[in-house]
mmCIF file of C-alpha atoms in Angstrom:
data_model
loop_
_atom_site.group_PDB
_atom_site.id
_atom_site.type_symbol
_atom_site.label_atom_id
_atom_site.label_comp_id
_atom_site.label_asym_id
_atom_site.label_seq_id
_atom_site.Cartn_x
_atom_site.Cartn_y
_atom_site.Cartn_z
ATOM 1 C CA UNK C 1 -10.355 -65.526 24.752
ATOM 2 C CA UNK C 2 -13.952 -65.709 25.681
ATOM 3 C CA UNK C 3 -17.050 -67.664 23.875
ATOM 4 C CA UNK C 4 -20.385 -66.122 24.169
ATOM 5 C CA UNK C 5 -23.948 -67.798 22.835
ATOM 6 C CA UNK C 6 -27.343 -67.518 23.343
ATOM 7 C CA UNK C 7 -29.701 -69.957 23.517
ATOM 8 C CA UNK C 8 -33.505 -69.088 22.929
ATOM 9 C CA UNK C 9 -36.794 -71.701 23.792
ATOM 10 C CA UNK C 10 -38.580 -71.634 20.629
ATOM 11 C CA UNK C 11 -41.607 -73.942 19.926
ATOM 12 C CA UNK C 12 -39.682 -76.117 18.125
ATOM 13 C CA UNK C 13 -36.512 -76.482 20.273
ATOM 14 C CA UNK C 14 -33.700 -74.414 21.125
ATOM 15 C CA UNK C 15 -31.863 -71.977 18.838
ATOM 16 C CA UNK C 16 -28.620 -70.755 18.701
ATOM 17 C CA UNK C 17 -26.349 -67.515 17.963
ATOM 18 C CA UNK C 18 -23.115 -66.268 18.343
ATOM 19 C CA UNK C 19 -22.807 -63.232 20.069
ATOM 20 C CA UNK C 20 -20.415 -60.321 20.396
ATOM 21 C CA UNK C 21 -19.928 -58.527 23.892
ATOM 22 C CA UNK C 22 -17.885 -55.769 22.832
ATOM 23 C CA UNK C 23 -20.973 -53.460 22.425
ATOM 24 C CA UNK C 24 -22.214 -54.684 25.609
ATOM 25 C CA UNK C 25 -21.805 -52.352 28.935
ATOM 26 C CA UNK C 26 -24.422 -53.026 31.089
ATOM 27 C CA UNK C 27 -26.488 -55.923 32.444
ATOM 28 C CA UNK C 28 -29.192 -54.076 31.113
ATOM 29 C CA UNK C 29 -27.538 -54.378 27.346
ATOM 30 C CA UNK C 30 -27.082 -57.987 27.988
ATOM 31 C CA UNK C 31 -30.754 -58.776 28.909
ATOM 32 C CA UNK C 32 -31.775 -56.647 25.812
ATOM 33 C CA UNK C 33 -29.840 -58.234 23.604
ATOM 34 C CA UNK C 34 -31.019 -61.471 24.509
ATOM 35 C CA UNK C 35 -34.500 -60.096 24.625
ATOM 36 C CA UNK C 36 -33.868 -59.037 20.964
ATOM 37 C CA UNK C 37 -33.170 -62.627 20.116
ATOM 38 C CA UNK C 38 -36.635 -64.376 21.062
ATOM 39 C CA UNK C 39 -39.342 -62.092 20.309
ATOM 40 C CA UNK C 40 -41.919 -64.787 21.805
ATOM 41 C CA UNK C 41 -40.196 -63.797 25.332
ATOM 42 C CA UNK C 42 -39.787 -67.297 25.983
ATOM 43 C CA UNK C 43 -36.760 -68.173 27.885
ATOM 44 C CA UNK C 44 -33.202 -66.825 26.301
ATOM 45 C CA UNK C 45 -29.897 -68.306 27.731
ATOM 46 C CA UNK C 46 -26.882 -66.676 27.661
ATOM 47 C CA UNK C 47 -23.962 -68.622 28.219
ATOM 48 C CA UNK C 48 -20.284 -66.804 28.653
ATOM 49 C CA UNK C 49 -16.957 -68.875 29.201
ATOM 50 C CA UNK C 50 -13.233 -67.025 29.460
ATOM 51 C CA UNK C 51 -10.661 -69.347 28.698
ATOM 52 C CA UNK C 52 -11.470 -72.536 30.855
ATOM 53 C CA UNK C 53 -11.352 -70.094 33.520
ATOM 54 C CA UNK C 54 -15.073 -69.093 34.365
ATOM 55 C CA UNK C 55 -18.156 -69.429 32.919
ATOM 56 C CA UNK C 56 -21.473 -67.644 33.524
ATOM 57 C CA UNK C 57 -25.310 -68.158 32.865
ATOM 58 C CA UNK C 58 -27.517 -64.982 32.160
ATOM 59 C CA UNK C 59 -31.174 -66.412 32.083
ATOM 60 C CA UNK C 60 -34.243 -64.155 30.332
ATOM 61 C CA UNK C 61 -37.849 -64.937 30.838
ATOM 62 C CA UNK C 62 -39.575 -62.122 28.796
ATOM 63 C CA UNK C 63 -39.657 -59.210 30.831
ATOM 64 C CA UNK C 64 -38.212 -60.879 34.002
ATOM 65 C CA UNK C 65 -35.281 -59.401 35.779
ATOM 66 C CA UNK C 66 -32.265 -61.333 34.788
ATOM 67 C CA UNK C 67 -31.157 -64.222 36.567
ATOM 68 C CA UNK C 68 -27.662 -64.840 36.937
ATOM 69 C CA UNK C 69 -25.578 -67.757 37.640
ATOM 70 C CA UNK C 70 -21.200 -67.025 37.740
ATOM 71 C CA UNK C 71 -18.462 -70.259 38.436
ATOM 72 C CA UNK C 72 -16.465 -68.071 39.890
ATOM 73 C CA UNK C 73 -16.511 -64.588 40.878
ATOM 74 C CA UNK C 74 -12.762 -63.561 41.329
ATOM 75 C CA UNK C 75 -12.112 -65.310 37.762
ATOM 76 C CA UNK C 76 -14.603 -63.683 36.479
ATOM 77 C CA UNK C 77 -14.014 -60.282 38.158
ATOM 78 C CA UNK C 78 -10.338 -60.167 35.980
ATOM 79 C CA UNK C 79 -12.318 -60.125 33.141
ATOM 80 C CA UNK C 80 -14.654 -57.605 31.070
ATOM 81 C CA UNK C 81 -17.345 -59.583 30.623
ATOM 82 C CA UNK C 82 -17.346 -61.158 34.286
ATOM 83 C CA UNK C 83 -17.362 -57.468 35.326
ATOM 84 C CA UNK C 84 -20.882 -57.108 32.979
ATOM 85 C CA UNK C 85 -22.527 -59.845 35.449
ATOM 86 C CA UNK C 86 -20.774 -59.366 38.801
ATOM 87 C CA UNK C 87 -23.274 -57.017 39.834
ATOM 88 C CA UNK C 88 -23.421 -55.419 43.304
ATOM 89 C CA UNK C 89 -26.600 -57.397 44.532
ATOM 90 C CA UNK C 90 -24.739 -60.670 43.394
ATOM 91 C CA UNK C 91 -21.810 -60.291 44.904
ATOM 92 C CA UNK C 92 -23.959 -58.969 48.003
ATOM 93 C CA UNK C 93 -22.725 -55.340 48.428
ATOM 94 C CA UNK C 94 -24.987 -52.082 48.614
ATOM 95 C CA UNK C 95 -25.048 -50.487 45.466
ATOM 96 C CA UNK C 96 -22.536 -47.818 45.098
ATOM 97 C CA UNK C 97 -20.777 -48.643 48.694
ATOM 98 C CA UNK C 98 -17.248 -48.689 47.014
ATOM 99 C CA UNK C 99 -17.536 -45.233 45.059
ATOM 100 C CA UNK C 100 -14.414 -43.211 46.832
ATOM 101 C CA UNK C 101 -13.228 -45.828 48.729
ATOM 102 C CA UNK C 102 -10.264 -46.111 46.177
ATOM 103 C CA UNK C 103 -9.072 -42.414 47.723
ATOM 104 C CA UNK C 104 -10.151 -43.406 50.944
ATOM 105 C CA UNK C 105 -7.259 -46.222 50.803
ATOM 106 C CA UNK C 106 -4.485 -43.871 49.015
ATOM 107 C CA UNK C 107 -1.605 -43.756 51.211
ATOM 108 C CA UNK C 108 -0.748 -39.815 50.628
ATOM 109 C CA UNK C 109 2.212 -39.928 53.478
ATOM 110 C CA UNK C 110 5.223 -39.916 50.794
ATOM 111 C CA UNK C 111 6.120 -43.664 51.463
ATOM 112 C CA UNK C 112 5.192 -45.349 48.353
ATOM 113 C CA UNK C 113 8.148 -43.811 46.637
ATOM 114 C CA UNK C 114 10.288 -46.281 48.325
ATOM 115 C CA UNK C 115 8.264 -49.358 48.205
ATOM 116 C CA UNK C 116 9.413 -52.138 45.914
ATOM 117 C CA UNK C 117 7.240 -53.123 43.539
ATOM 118 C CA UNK C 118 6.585 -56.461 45.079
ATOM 119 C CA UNK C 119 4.988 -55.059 47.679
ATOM 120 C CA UNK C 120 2.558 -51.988 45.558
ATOM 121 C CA UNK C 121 1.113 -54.920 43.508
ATOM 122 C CA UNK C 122 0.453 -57.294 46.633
ATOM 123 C CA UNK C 123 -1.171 -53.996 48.388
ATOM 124 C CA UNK C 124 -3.246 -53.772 44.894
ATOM 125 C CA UNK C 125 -4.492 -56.859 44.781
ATOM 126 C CA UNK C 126 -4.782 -57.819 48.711
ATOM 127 C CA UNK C 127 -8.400 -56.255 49.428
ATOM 128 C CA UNK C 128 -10.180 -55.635 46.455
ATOM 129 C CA UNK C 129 -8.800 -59.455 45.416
ATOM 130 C CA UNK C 130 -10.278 -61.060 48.277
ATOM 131 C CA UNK C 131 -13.445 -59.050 48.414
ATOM 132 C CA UNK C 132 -14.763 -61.403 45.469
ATOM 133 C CA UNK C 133 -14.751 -65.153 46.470
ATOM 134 C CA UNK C 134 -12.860 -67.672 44.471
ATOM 135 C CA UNK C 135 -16.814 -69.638 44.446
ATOM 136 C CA UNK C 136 -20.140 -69.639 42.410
ATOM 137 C CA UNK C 137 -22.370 -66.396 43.101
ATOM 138 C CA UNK C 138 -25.969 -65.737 41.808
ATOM 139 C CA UNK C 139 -28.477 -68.396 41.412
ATOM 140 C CA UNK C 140 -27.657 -71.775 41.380
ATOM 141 C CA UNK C 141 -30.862 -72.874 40.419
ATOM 142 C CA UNK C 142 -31.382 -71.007 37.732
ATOM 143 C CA UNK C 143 -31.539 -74.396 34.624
ATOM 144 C CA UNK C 144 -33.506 -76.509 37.779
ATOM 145 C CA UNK C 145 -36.465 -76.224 35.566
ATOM 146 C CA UNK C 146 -34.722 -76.969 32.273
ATOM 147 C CA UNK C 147 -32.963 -80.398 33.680
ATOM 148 C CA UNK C 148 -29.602 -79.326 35.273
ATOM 149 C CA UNK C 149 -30.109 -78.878 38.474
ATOM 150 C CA UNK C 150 -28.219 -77.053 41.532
ATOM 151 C CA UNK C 151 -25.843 -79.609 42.659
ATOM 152 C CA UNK C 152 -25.005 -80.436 38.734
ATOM 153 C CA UNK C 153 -24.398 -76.791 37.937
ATOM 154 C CA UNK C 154 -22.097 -76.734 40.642
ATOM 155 C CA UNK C 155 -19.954 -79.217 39.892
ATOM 156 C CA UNK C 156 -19.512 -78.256 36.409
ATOM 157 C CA UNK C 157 -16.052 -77.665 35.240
ATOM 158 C CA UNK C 158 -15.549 -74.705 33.523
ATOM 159 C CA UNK C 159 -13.568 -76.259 30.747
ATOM 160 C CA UNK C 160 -16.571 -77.997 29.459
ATOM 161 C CA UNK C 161 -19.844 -76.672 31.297
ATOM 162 C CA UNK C 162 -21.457 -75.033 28.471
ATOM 163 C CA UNK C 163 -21.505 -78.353 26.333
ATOM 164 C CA UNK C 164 -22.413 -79.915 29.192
ATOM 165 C CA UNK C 165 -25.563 -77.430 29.897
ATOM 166 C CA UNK C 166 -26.414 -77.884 26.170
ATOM 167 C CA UNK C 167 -25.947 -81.519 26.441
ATOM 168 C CA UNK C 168 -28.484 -81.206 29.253
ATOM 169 C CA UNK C 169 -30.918 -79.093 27.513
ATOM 170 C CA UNK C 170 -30.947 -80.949 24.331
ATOM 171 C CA UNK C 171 -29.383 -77.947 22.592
ATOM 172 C CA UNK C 172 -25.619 -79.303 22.157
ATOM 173 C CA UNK C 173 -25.777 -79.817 18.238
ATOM 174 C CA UNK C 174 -27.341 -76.670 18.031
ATOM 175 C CA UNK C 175 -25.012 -74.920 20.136
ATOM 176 C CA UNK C 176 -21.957 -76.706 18.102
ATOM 177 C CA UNK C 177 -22.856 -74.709 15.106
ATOM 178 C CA UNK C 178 -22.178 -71.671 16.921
ATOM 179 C CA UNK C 179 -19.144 -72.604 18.226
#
């Protein structure tokens, strides 16, 4: 179960809207979609939590790259929409540098008929798994301008860090509505 909102600067305030990810592929939806929401291309938040599990920050400033901010990468990496932000640059890999590696790592010698399955989904998970760290990745500072600042992001639980961002940005009622 995932909640997804976004959050646009207006001159009077923030405003909120629910959003739907399934139409969403890219990064480069995502930032469209948010750009779609403030026409002004003042700042658009989008905040994404999985199940008390993750949650992530995709900031928009107009035509800006996006910025993003993730709680936790190998959380987030198990899910669709973790997968939409977890982009190569964030996670600090050259773009592209795992295409073929998955035949690279096939074990063609016969063995794996005999393997218990135990051991096939500990061989799954082992390298990919720990190839995304169980910490924050992007950019931390990204809401240091709008009051919640590096250290505070961090040490946001995911259970409750969107209200809390809200809270922070005087957008929580807003944000409530949507919810």
């Amino acid at each position: 179960m995932y909640f997804a909102a976004l959050l646009a600067r207006t001159e009077d305030g923030w405003e909120a809207s629910d959003t739907e990810l399934d139409d969403v592929e890219t990064l480069s939806d995502l930032a469209d979609l948010a750009r779609e929401a403030n026409p002004d291309e003042d700042t658009v938040l989008v905040l994404i939590e999985q199940e008390d599990a993750w949650f992530g920050v995709v900031r928009v400033d107009g035509e800006d790259d996006p910025r993003i901010y993730v709680s936790d990468a190998a959380a987030a990496a198990r899910s669709a929409y973790g997968e939409l932000l977890l982009t190569d640059e964030l996670l600090g890999r050259d773009p592209g540098a795992d295409d073929g590696s998955d035949l690279d790592s096939l074990d063609l010698d016969g063995t794996e008929d005999g393997e218990d399955e135990e051991d096939e989904e500990s061989d799954e998970g082992g390298p990919s798994a720990d190839a995304v760290p169980h910490s924050p990745v992007g950019d931390s500072q990204i809401l240091d301008d709008l009051g919640v600042g590096e250290k505070e992001l961090r040490a946001l639980d995911a259970e409750d860090a969107l209200g809390a961002i809200a809270d922070a940005l005087g957008a929580s009622e807003v944000l409530e509505t949507v919810r």
